[in-house]
């Protein structure tokens, strides 16, 4: 791209080019190194007006661009023909505790939202990792340990301000452009650059059943060869809706020990979760795990333990979530075998984890129709391939496909569900279920972004 063209926007807002070596590299970083490309420039708007200028400039000059908030997807990257509009320097939150709504803007990350809401004794649906960009999380569904109590994050969007494909800044709410509200509640990343969203918040009491703002997070560690009996016991826990419990059954080699194990990582929400967990997870304690423990954690800090997992860099990393209908111990045992084969033959894939994610209760239904079609999914395969060396990438990809095939073994193809905010490779119908929904989203895309400025999805 011509340097003269970049100079025109550099007169209006802060712009980094490859010549700004260290700073450019810093803003280029993403959670994963997969397909990470180098743009001609990184635009760093500091206000909503500057965001609009950036999009308007790119659209007018036919410069391909992508927005970037937390950098946790594989999609906030573009090559030398385009620019990244990086929202890191335009980021924040205000909370209206009386009305239980919060306005999030720009590249605000999860942790900031959690901390600010907690100051008022409140919380909302947030992801498992602190550094994930809050707005993209809300826009494409937003799966969380709170969905059964509070609903998917996209169901909590009240309104938004959005820059359209022709560079206009518009309001989106029940009165203004309501059809776009339908779209951004689940498929928002494909319809514009969202500068702000207003979301619903909840008191600790409403969300967690106690006013201290605490949840109980535990861990039960077993040797891998006990996977079958552990899963048999977990079958009784994962759908026992007497308790507000959720978590992961995971095969991996977590730090610091780095020893292969089956880890059960449950969360319990209750008035007195420390006491109730003894009853809720009694059958797990009875299995005599190698390690068992846990404790109350404040909701604002509940994602801190996963900070290393959410950090940028570290090679070839990919998080893939696939909808499942039940926990089948035989299948998870087979998954464990695949993990062992992979990590034994390819030690640089040792950070890979394959997990079954459960919630003992279904996601809270939404009182309106929207792009989000994941309300009937209670269980997910949560698989993260992580290769620290290029030698294991092919084997890890093959193992991942095998694992997904095994876990989906009992499903008909038309039942397949891919998590909307994970990978975009598969058929769109797996992320957005139902002909009517896909048809409506295609029509909205044609009307609002027929040229595919915000990706070709739905065109
Ligand atoms: C370690 C890890 C843990 C995760 N945990 C969860 C979880 O618990 N629950 C869950 O639901 N998801 C989870 N995710 C998925 C995550 O929510 C999505 O990948 C999300 O899109 C990442 O947002 P980001 O801002 O960090 O990424 P980015 O790569 O910055 O952005 C993601 C996409 O949104 C676009 N975008 C960025 N900002 C805007 C904007 N303001 N307006 C419109 N489009 C924009 C980008 O162009 C890109 O296409 C996790 C991902 C990882 C890697």
Short mmCIF file of C-alpha atoms and ligand atoms in Angstrom, two decimals:
data_model
loop_
_atom_site.label_atom_id
_atom_site.label_comp_id
_atom_site.label_asym_id
_atom_site.label_seq_id
_atom_site.Cartn_x
_atom_site.Cartn_y
_atom_site.Cartn_z
CA UNK A 1 0.00 0.00 0.00
CA UNK A 2 1.29 3.47 -0.89
CA UNK A 3 3.03 5.25 1.99
CA UNK A 4 1.34 8.49 0.89
CA UNK A 5 -2.07 6.95 1.59
CA UNK A 6 -1.06 5.96 5.12
CA UNK A 7 0.25 9.46 5.69
CA UNK A 8 -3.25 10.86 5.08
CA UNK A 9 -4.72 8.91 8.00
CA UNK A 10 -1.60 9.45 10.14
CA UNK A 11 -2.50 13.15 10.13
CA UNK A 12 -5.81 12.29 11.83
CA UNK A 13 -4.86 9.63 14.38
CA UNK A 14 -2.03 7.62 15.91
CA UNK A 15 -0.62 5.21 13.33
CA UNK A 16 2.20 2.68 13.61
CA UNK A 17 4.05 1.31 10.59
CA UNK A 18 6.75 -1.38 10.45
CA UNK A 19 9.27 1.46 10.74
CA UNK A 20 8.13 1.91 14.38
CA UNK A 21 9.85 -1.37 15.09
CA UNK A 22 9.37 -2.19 18.77
CA UNK A 23 5.94 -0.60 19.20
CA UNK A 24 4.66 -2.09 15.94
CA UNK A 25 5.77 -5.55 17.06
CA UNK A 26 4.09 -5.05 20.44
CA UNK A 27 0.71 -4.22 18.91
CA UNK A 28 1.11 -7.01 16.35
CA UNK A 29 1.09 -9.69 19.03
CA UNK A 30 -1.83 -12.09 19.18
CA UNK A 31 -2.78 -14.97 21.42
CA UNK A 32 -1.93 -17.42 18.63
CA UNK A 33 0.77 -17.38 16.00
CA UNK A 34 -1.48 -19.16 13.48
CA UNK A 35 -1.77 -17.17 10.22
CA UNK A 36 -0.45 -14.06 11.96
CA UNK A 37 0.18 -11.54 9.18
CA UNK A 38 1.91 -8.18 9.01
CA UNK A 39 -0.28 -5.24 8.00
CA UNK A 40 0.89 -2.10 6.23
CA UNK A 41 -0.05 -0.14 9.35
CA UNK A 42 -1.78 -0.36 12.71
CA UNK A 43 -4.29 2.43 13.36
CA UNK A 44 -4.79 3.28 17.02
CA UNK A 45 -7.93 5.37 17.52
CA UNK A 46 -8.37 6.92 20.97
CA UNK A 47 -11.99 8.04 20.65
CA UNK A 48 -15.17 6.87 19.00
CA UNK A 49 -14.80 9.69 16.48
CA UNK A 50 -11.32 8.44 15.59
CA UNK A 51 -12.69 4.90 15.18
CA UNK A 52 -15.15 6.27 12.67
CA UNK A 53 -12.41 8.22 10.88
CA UNK A 54 -10.34 5.03 10.65
CA UNK A 55 -13.17 2.95 9.14
CA UNK A 56 -14.28 5.77 6.86
CA UNK A 57 -10.71 6.24 5.56
CA UNK A 58 -10.29 2.50 4.95
CA UNK A 59 -13.65 2.13 3.21
CA UNK A 60 -13.24 5.24 1.06
CA UNK A 61 -9.78 4.16 -0.07
CA UNK A 62 -10.77 0.50 -0.46
CA UNK A 63 -8.14 -0.56 2.06
CA UNK A 64 -8.89 -3.98 3.58
CA UNK A 65 -8.95 -3.80 7.37
CA UNK A 66 -9.78 -5.76 10.47
CA UNK A 67 -10.65 -4.65 13.98
CA UNK A 68 -8.65 -5.94 16.94
CA UNK A 69 -9.69 -5.90 20.60
CA UNK A 70 -8.15 -8.58 22.83
CA UNK A 71 -6.41 -10.44 19.97
CA UNK A 72 -7.64 -13.91 21.02
CA UNK A 73 -9.13 -14.95 17.70
CA UNK A 74 -7.36 -16.02 14.53
CA UNK A 75 -9.15 -13.25 12.63
CA UNK A 76 -7.85 -9.87 13.81
CA UNK A 77 -4.96 -10.00 11.40
CA UNK A 78 -4.45 -8.81 7.82
CA UNK A 79 -1.52 -8.76 5.37
CA UNK A 80 0.59 -5.91 3.97
CA UNK A 81 -2.25 -4.78 1.68
CA UNK A 82 -4.38 -3.78 4.64
CA UNK A 83 -4.46 -2.23 8.11
CA UNK A 84 -5.48 -3.28 11.59
CA UNK A 85 -7.76 -0.95 13.55
CA UNK A 86 -6.51 -1.74 17.02
CA UNK A 87 -8.91 -0.65 19.77
CA UNK A 88 -6.49 -1.08 22.69
CA UNK A 89 -6.13 2.67 23.23
CA UNK A 90 -9.90 3.25 23.13
CA UNK A 91 -11.14 1.05 25.95
CA UNK A 92 -13.24 1.39 29.05
CA UNK A 93 -16.42 0.75 31.01
CA UNK A 94 -18.95 2.74 33.02
CA UNK A 95 -21.42 0.99 35.28
CA UNK A 96 -24.85 2.31 36.14
CA UNK A 97 -25.41 0.22 39.26
CA UNK A 98 -28.89 1.64 39.87
CA UNK A 99 -30.16 0.51 36.47
CA UNK A 100 -27.91 -2.55 36.34
CA UNK A 101 -26.46 -1.74 32.94
CA UNK A 102 -22.90 -1.08 31.86
CA UNK A 103 -21.48 0.58 28.78
CA UNK A 104 -18.35 -1.11 27.40
CA UNK A 105 -16.29 0.58 24.74
CA UNK A 106 -13.57 -0.35 22.29
CA UNK A 107 -10.93 -2.85 23.24
CA UNK A 108 -11.87 -3.22 26.92
CA UNK A 109 -10.83 -6.63 28.21
CA UNK A 110 -12.70 -9.05 30.44
CA UNK A 111 -10.69 -8.43 33.59
CA UNK A 112 -11.40 -4.68 33.54
CA UNK A 113 -15.12 -5.38 33.21
CA UNK A 114 -15.07 -7.91 36.07
CA UNK A 115 -13.15 -5.59 38.39
CA UNK A 116 -15.27 -2.50 37.67
CA UNK A 117 -18.57 -4.33 38.16
CA UNK A 118 -17.32 -5.96 41.36
CA UNK A 119 -16.74 -2.52 42.89
CA UNK A 120 -20.54 -2.17 42.85
CA UNK A 121 -21.18 -5.72 44.06
CA UNK A 122 -22.14 -6.84 40.56
CA UNK A 123 -21.04 -9.15 37.77
CA UNK A 124 -22.19 -10.41 34.39
CA UNK A 125 -21.55 -13.20 31.91
CA UNK A 126 -17.81 -13.14 31.19
CA UNK A 127 -15.33 -15.60 29.65
CA UNK A 128 -12.91 -17.90 31.41
CA UNK A 129 -9.87 -15.83 30.43
CA UNK A 130 -9.10 -12.26 31.58
CA UNK A 131 -7.39 -10.96 28.45
CA UNK A 132 -10.19 -11.81 25.98
CA UNK A 133 -11.72 -8.70 24.39
CA UNK A 134 -15.09 -8.16 26.06
CA UNK A 135 -16.99 -6.75 23.07
CA UNK A 136 -16.13 -9.55 20.60
CA UNK A 137 -16.93 -12.05 23.37
CA UNK A 138 -20.42 -10.53 23.76
CA UNK A 139 -20.99 -10.15 20.01
CA UNK A 140 -20.56 -13.78 19.00
CA UNK A 141 -22.40 -15.55 21.76
CA UNK A 142 -20.33 -15.43 24.90
CA UNK A 143 -20.19 -18.78 26.64
CA UNK A 144 -19.40 -18.67 30.32
CA UNK A 145 -19.75 -20.41 33.64
CA UNK A 146 -22.66 -18.03 34.24
CA UNK A 147 -24.84 -18.86 31.23
CA UNK A 148 -27.25 -21.07 33.17
CA UNK A 149 -27.89 -18.33 35.75
CA UNK A 150 -27.59 -15.20 33.59
CA UNK A 151 -27.82 -16.21 29.94
CA UNK A 152 -25.36 -16.06 27.08
CA UNK A 153 -23.44 -12.80 26.91
CA UNK A 154 -25.08 -11.92 23.58
CA UNK A 155 -28.50 -12.17 25.28
CA UNK A 156 -27.39 -9.44 27.69
CA UNK A 157 -26.73 -6.86 24.97
CA UNK A 158 -29.26 -4.06 25.34
CA UNK A 159 -27.93 -1.73 22.65
CA UNK A 160 -24.84 -0.87 20.64
CA UNK A 161 -23.16 1.82 18.61
CA UNK A 162 -21.80 0.49 15.39
CA UNK A 163 -19.80 1.78 12.43
CA UNK A 164 -21.30 0.41 9.25
CA UNK A 165 -19.62 -0.76 6.06
CA UNK A 166 -20.08 2.71 4.58
CA UNK A 167 -18.42 4.36 7.56
CA UNK A 168 -21.54 5.70 9.34
CA UNK A 169 -21.88 5.56 13.13
CA UNK A 170 -25.35 4.34 14.07
CA UNK A 171 -27.34 3.39 17.17
CA UNK A 172 -28.64 -0.14 17.40
CA UNK A 173 -31.39 -0.86 19.90
CA UNK A 174 -35.03 -1.92 20.03
CA UNK A 175 -36.15 1.32 18.35
CA UNK A 176 -33.21 2.09 16.06
CA UNK A 177 -32.19 -0.53 13.53
CA UNK A 178 -33.73 -3.40 15.56
CA UNK A 179 -32.92 -5.90 12.81
CA UNK A 180 -29.25 -5.26 13.47
CA UNK A 181 -29.82 -5.89 17.18
CA UNK A 182 -30.94 -9.39 16.14
CA UNK A 183 -27.69 -9.81 14.19
CA UNK A 184 -25.25 -8.46 16.74
CA UNK A 185 -26.74 -10.63 19.47
CA UNK A 186 -24.70 -13.60 18.30
CA UNK A 187 -23.10 -12.67 14.97
CA UNK A 188 -21.97 -9.13 15.65
CA UNK A 189 -18.43 -9.33 14.35
CA UNK A 190 -19.71 -9.66 10.76
CA UNK A 191 -21.90 -6.54 10.63
CA UNK A 192 -19.73 -3.61 11.61
CA UNK A 193 -17.16 -2.24 13.97
CA UNK A 194 -18.94 -2.00 17.31
CA UNK A 195 -17.60 0.96 19.25
CA UNK A 196 -19.83 0.48 22.32
CA UNK A 197 -22.30 -1.98 23.79
CA UNK A 198 -24.67 -1.56 26.70
CA UNK A 199 -25.08 -4.79 28.64
CA UNK A 200 -27.09 -6.03 31.60
CA UNK A 201 -25.40 -6.59 34.94
CA UNK A 202 -26.49 -8.51 38.05
CA UNK A 203 -25.93 -8.30 41.77
CA UNK A 204 -23.74 -11.01 43.29
CA UNK A 205 -26.82 -12.35 45.04
CA UNK A 206 -28.72 -12.71 41.75
CA UNK A 207 -25.82 -14.23 39.85
CA UNK A 208 -24.00 -16.33 42.41
CA UNK A 209 -26.54 -16.89 45.19
CA UNK A 210 -24.32 -15.17 47.77
CA UNK A 211 -23.63 -11.51 48.46
CA UNK A 212 -19.88 -12.00 48.99
CA UNK A 213 -19.34 -12.50 45.26
CA UNK A 214 -17.63 -15.85 45.76
CA UNK A 215 -17.68 -19.10 43.82
CA UNK A 216 -16.04 -22.39 44.79
CA UNK A 217 -13.41 -23.58 42.31
CA UNK A 218 -11.96 -27.05 42.79
CA UNK A 219 -9.60 -29.54 41.22
CA UNK A 220 -9.49 -33.29 41.38
CA UNK A 221 -6.48 -34.95 39.76
CA UNK A 222 -6.39 -38.59 38.68
CA UNK A 223 -3.88 -40.74 36.80
CA UNK A 224 -4.83 -41.08 33.13
CA UNK A 225 -5.45 -44.80 33.39
CA UNK A 226 -8.46 -44.08 35.64
CA UNK A 227 -10.24 -42.06 32.97
CA UNK A 228 -13.07 -44.54 32.41
CA UNK A 229 -14.12 -44.84 36.07
CA UNK A 230 -13.75 -41.08 36.60
CA UNK A 231 -16.03 -40.41 33.63
CA UNK A 232 -18.56 -42.97 34.90
CA UNK A 233 -18.77 -40.98 38.14
CA UNK A 234 -18.82 -37.65 36.30
CA UNK A 235 -21.86 -38.83 34.34
CA UNK A 236 -23.83 -38.46 37.56
CA UNK A 237 -22.46 -34.97 38.19
CA UNK A 238 -22.58 -33.29 34.79
CA UNK A 239 -26.34 -33.30 34.47
CA UNK A 240 -27.37 -33.17 38.11
CA UNK A 241 -29.29 -29.91 38.04
CA UNK A 242 -29.77 -29.90 41.82
CA UNK A 243 -26.50 -27.92 41.96
CA UNK A 244 -25.39 -24.86 40.01
CA UNK A 245 -22.17 -26.55 38.97
CA UNK A 246 -20.04 -26.61 35.86
CA UNK A 247 -16.51 -27.20 34.73
CA UNK A 248 -14.10 -29.32 32.72
CA UNK A 249 -13.03 -32.93 32.50
CA UNK A 250 -9.63 -32.59 30.92
CA UNK A 251 -6.76 -34.73 29.74
CA UNK A 252 -3.49 -32.85 29.71
CA UNK A 253 -0.17 -32.28 31.42
CA UNK A 254 -0.74 -29.03 33.30
CA UNK A 255 2.14 -27.05 34.82
CA UNK A 256 4.01 -27.12 37.09
CA UNK A 257 4.21 -30.95 37.28
CA UNK A 258 3.68 -31.48 33.53
CA UNK A 259 2.60 -35.04 34.27
CA UNK A 260 -0.21 -36.51 32.15
CA UNK A 261 -3.41 -36.62 34.18
CA UNK A 262 -7.16 -36.41 34.15
CA UNK A 263 -8.14 -33.14 35.80
CA UNK A 264 -11.68 -32.40 36.93
CA UNK A 265 -12.01 -28.64 37.38
CA UNK A 266 -15.45 -27.89 38.79
CA UNK A 267 -17.08 -24.64 39.89
CA UNK A 268 -20.00 -24.44 42.29
CA UNK A 269 -22.24 -21.45 42.92
CA UNK A 270 -24.26 -21.44 46.12
CA UNK A 271 -24.99 -19.52 49.30
CA UNK A 272 -22.31 -21.46 51.08
CA UNK A 273 -20.37 -23.16 48.28
CA UNK A 274 -17.52 -24.37 50.53
CA UNK A 275 -19.91 -26.53 52.49
CA UNK A 276 -22.15 -27.60 49.63
CA UNK A 277 -19.24 -28.72 47.42
CA UNK A 278 -18.56 -31.60 49.82
CA UNK A 279 -22.01 -32.96 49.02
CA UNK A 280 -22.06 -32.00 45.31
CA UNK A 281 -18.71 -33.65 44.56
CA UNK A 282 -18.80 -36.45 47.17
CA UNK A 283 -18.63 -39.16 44.53
CA UNK A 284 -15.39 -37.63 43.23
CA UNK A 285 -13.83 -37.47 46.70
CA UNK A 286 -14.87 -41.11 47.14
CA UNK A 287 -12.69 -42.05 44.16
CA UNK A 288 -9.60 -41.02 46.18
CA UNK A 289 -8.01 -38.65 43.67
CA UNK A 290 -4.25 -38.09 43.67
CA UNK A 291 -4.97 -34.48 44.55
CA UNK A 292 -8.21 -32.85 45.61
CA UNK A 293 -8.70 -29.33 46.75
CA UNK A 294 -10.27 -26.02 46.12
CA UNK A 295 -11.57 -22.94 47.73
CA UNK A 296 -13.70 -19.86 47.43
CA UNK A 297 -12.58 -17.31 44.86
CA UNK A 298 -13.99 -13.86 44.30
CA UNK A 299 -15.73 -13.66 40.92
CA UNK A 300 -13.58 -10.67 39.87
CA UNK A 301 -10.50 -12.88 40.27
CA UNK A 302 -12.01 -16.15 39.17
CA UNK A 303 -10.24 -16.13 35.79
CA UNK A 304 -6.80 -15.20 37.18
CA UNK A 305 -5.64 -18.81 37.45
CA UNK A 306 -5.87 -19.07 33.66
CA UNK A 307 -3.72 -15.99 32.95
CA UNK A 308 -0.84 -18.08 31.55
CA UNK A 309 -3.29 -19.77 29.17
CA UNK A 310 -4.63 -16.44 27.95
CA UNK A 311 -1.24 -14.80 27.41
CA UNK A 312 -0.25 -13.88 23.85
CA UNK A 313 2.48 -15.71 21.95
CA UNK A 314 3.71 -19.23 22.55
CA UNK A 315 3.35 -20.68 19.07
CA UNK A 316 0.64 -22.63 17.35
CA UNK A 317 -2.47 -22.40 19.51
CA UNK A 318 -6.02 -23.11 18.54
CA UNK A 319 -9.17 -23.35 20.70
CA UNK A 320 -12.02 -25.35 19.18
CA UNK A 321 -15.42 -25.88 20.81
CA UNK A 322 -17.85 -28.45 19.47
CA UNK A 323 -21.37 -29.04 20.80
CA UNK A 324 -22.01 -32.41 22.47
CA UNK A 325 -25.18 -34.11 23.68
CA UNK A 326 -23.89 -36.19 26.56
CA UNK A 327 -20.84 -37.47 28.38
CA UNK A 328 -19.95 -40.89 27.03
CA UNK A 329 -17.14 -42.42 29.14
CA UNK A 330 -15.99 -44.78 26.36
CA UNK A 331 -15.55 -41.90 23.97
CA UNK A 332 -13.62 -39.75 26.45
CA UNK A 333 -11.38 -42.74 27.19
CA UNK A 334 -10.64 -42.96 23.46
CA UNK A 335 -9.90 -39.21 23.44
CA UNK A 336 -7.44 -39.76 26.28
CA UNK A 337 -5.69 -42.46 24.25
CA UNK A 338 -5.41 -40.10 21.27
CA UNK A 339 -3.91 -37.42 23.54
CA UNK A 340 -1.38 -39.89 24.92
CA UNK A 341 -0.35 -41.08 21.46
CA UNK A 342 0.07 -37.50 20.27
CA UNK A 343 2.09 -36.23 23.20
CA UNK A 344 4.28 -39.33 23.42
CA UNK A 345 5.22 -39.22 19.74
CA UNK A 346 5.39 -35.39 19.62
CA UNK A 347 6.57 -33.88 22.94
CA UNK A 348 6.25 -30.34 21.56
CA UNK A 349 2.45 -30.86 21.59
CA UNK A 350 2.45 -31.56 25.35
CA UNK A 351 0.54 -28.35 26.16
CA UNK A 352 -2.41 -29.62 24.12
CA UNK A 353 -5.51 -30.36 26.19
CA UNK A 354 -8.71 -32.16 25.24
CA UNK A 355 -11.64 -31.47 27.53
CA UNK A 356 -15.33 -32.08 28.09
CA UNK A 357 -17.00 -28.88 29.28
CA UNK A 358 -20.21 -29.24 31.18
CA UNK A 359 -22.87 -27.22 32.91
CA UNK A 360 -25.32 -29.09 35.09
CA UNK A 361 -28.06 -26.75 33.83
CA UNK A 362 -28.99 -25.61 30.34
CA UNK A 363 -28.22 -22.01 29.32
CA UNK A 364 -30.92 -19.58 30.43
CA UNK A 365 -33.35 -19.04 27.53
CA UNK A 366 -33.49 -15.60 25.95
CA UNK A 367 -36.79 -13.69 25.89
CA UNK A 368 -36.23 -12.76 22.23
CA UNK A 369 -35.03 -14.24 18.95
CA UNK A 370 -31.47 -13.55 17.89
CA UNK A 371 -28.56 -14.83 15.83
CA UNK A 372 -27.45 -16.96 18.79
CA UNK A 373 -28.67 -20.53 18.38
CA UNK A 374 -26.64 -22.25 21.10
CA UNK A 375 -29.27 -22.30 23.86
CA UNK A 376 -29.87 -26.03 23.71
CA UNK A 377 -26.21 -26.95 24.11
CA UNK A 378 -25.30 -28.05 27.62
CA UNK A 379 -21.99 -29.78 26.88
CA UNK A 380 -19.01 -28.85 24.73
CA UNK A 381 -15.83 -30.52 23.58
CA UNK A 382 -13.28 -27.87 24.54
CA UNK A 383 -10.07 -28.76 22.73
CA UNK A 384 -6.94 -26.69 22.67
CA UNK A 385 -4.09 -27.71 20.40
CA UNK A 386 -0.87 -26.03 21.44
CA UNK A 387 2.38 -26.82 19.65
CA UNK A 388 5.57 -25.19 20.85
CA UNK A 389 7.47 -26.63 17.87
CA UNK A 390 6.52 -26.85 14.19
CA UNK A 391 7.27 -30.58 14.12
CA UNK A 392 4.04 -31.46 15.96
CA UNK A 393 1.55 -29.24 14.10
CA UNK A 394 0.45 -31.80 11.54
CA UNK A 395 0.09 -34.56 14.14
CA UNK A 396 -1.81 -32.26 16.52
CA UNK A 397 -4.22 -31.22 13.76
CA UNK A 398 -4.81 -34.87 12.85
CA UNK A 399 -5.35 -35.76 16.52
CA UNK A 400 -7.82 -32.88 16.93
CA UNK A 401 -9.88 -34.03 13.96
CA UNK A 402 -9.83 -37.59 15.31
CA UNK A 403 -10.98 -36.40 18.74
CA UNK A 404 -13.84 -34.37 17.29
CA UNK A 405 -14.84 -37.36 15.15
CA UNK A 406 -14.85 -39.67 18.19
CA UNK A 407 -16.87 -37.28 20.35
CA UNK A 408 -19.38 -36.63 17.59
CA UNK A 409 -19.63 -40.33 16.85
CA UNK A 410 -23.21 -40.65 18.03
CA UNK A 411 -24.50 -37.54 16.25
CA UNK A 412 -26.09 -37.13 12.84
CA UNK A 413 -24.30 -34.57 10.67
CA UNK A 414 -27.25 -32.19 10.75
CA UNK A 415 -26.93 -32.09 14.56
CA UNK A 416 -23.34 -30.84 14.53
CA UNK A 417 -22.76 -27.58 16.43
CA UNK A 418 -19.60 -25.49 16.22
CA UNK A 419 -19.17 -22.74 18.80
CA UNK A 420 -19.92 -19.44 17.04
CA UNK A 421 -17.00 -17.61 18.66
CA UNK A 422 -14.39 -20.23 17.91
CA UNK A 423 -13.25 -21.20 14.40
CA UNK A 424 -15.00 -20.02 11.24
CA UNK A 425 -13.84 -22.79 8.93
CA UNK A 426 -16.86 -25.12 8.93
CA UNK A 427 -20.31 -24.59 7.41
CA UNK A 428 -22.03 -21.52 8.83
CA UNK A 429 -25.13 -23.65 9.59
CA UNK A 430 -23.18 -25.41 12.34
CA UNK A 431 -22.67 -22.10 14.14
CA UNK A 432 -26.07 -20.60 13.37
CA UNK A 433 -28.75 -23.26 13.41
CA UNK A 434 -31.90 -23.24 11.33
CA UNK A 435 -32.64 -22.21 7.77
CA UNK A 436 -34.72 -19.23 8.85
CA UNK A 437 -31.93 -17.83 11.04
CA UNK A 438 -29.24 -18.28 8.40
CA UNK A 439 -31.56 -16.85 5.73
CA UNK A 440 -32.25 -13.79 7.86
CA UNK A 441 -28.56 -13.24 8.61
CA UNK A 442 -27.68 -13.58 4.90
CA UNK A 443 -30.31 -11.02 3.98
CA UNK A 444 -29.10 -8.62 6.72
CA UNK A 445 -25.53 -9.08 5.54
CA UNK A 446 -26.53 -8.31 1.96
CA UNK A 447 -28.28 -5.11 3.08
CA UNK A 448 -25.68 -3.87 5.60
CA UNK A 449 -22.39 -5.21 4.24
CA UNK A 450 -22.97 -6.55 0.75
CA UNK A 451 -19.34 -5.98 -0.22
CA UNK A 452 -17.99 -8.02 2.69
CA UNK A 453 -16.07 -5.23 4.39
CA UNK A 454 -16.47 -7.10 7.71
CA UNK A 455 -15.57 -10.54 6.25
CA UNK A 456 -17.43 -12.57 3.59
CA UNK A 457 -19.34 -14.55 6.24
CA UNK A 458 -23.04 -14.91 5.21
CA UNK A 459 -22.40 -13.63 1.67
C1 LIG B 1 -7.70 -18.77 25.70
C2 LIG B 1 -9.07 -18.41 25.22
C3 LIG B 1 -10.15 -18.50 26.07
C4 LIG B 1 -11.43 -18.18 25.63
N1 LIG B 1 -12.49 -18.31 26.48
C5 LIG B 1 -13.72 -18.07 26.03
C6 LIG B 1 -14.85 -18.24 26.89
O1 LIG B 1 -14.72 -18.60 28.06
N2 LIG B 1 -16.08 -17.99 26.36
C7 LIG B 1 -16.25 -17.59 25.07
O2 LIG B 1 -17.39 -17.36 24.66
N3 LIG B 1 -15.21 -17.42 24.27
C8 LIG B 1 -13.97 -17.66 24.70
N4 LIG B 1 -12.92 -17.51 23.85
C9 LIG B 1 -13.19 -17.09 22.47
C10 LIG B 1 -13.20 -15.59 22.39
O3 LIG B 1 -14.33 -15.08 23.06
C11 LIG B 1 -13.27 -15.14 20.93
O4 LIG B 1 -12.16 -15.64 20.22
C12 LIG B 1 -13.32 -13.63 20.82
O5 LIG B 1 -13.74 -13.29 19.52
C13 LIG B 1 -11.98 -13.01 21.12
O6 LIG B 1 -12.10 -11.64 21.20
P1 LIG B 1 -10.78 -10.76 21.23
O7 LIG B 1 -11.18 -9.34 21.25
O8 LIG B 1 -9.88 -11.24 22.28
O9 LIG B 1 -10.12 -11.13 19.83
P2 LIG B 1 -9.81 -10.28 18.53
O10 LIG B 1 -9.00 -11.22 17.70
O11 LIG B 1 -9.25 -8.97 18.83
O12 LIG B 1 -11.23 -10.07 17.87
C14 LIG B 1 -12.05 -11.16 17.53
C15 LIG B 1 -12.86 -10.87 16.26
O13 LIG B 1 -13.71 -9.77 16.50
C16 LIG B 1 -13.42 -8.69 15.61
N5 LIG B 1 -13.52 -7.50 16.41
C17 LIG B 1 -12.66 -7.03 17.34
N6 LIG B 1 -13.15 -5.93 17.91
C18 LIG B 1 -14.34 -5.69 17.33
C19 LIG B 1 -15.33 -4.68 17.49
N7 LIG B 1 -15.20 -3.72 18.40
N8 LIG B 1 -16.43 -4.72 16.70
C20 LIG B 1 -16.60 -5.71 15.79
N9 LIG B 1 -15.70 -6.69 15.60
C21 LIG B 1 -14.59 -6.68 16.36
C22 LIG B 1 -12.02 -8.97 15.10
O14 LIG B 1 -11.81 -8.40 13.81
C23 LIG B 1 -11.99 -10.48 15.05
O15 LIG B 1 -12.64 -10.95 13.89
C24 LIG B 1 -11.64 -17.78 24.28
C25 LIG B 1 -10.55 -17.70 23.41
C26 LIG B 1 -9.29 -18.01 23.87
C27 LIG B 1 -8.14 -17.95 22.92
#
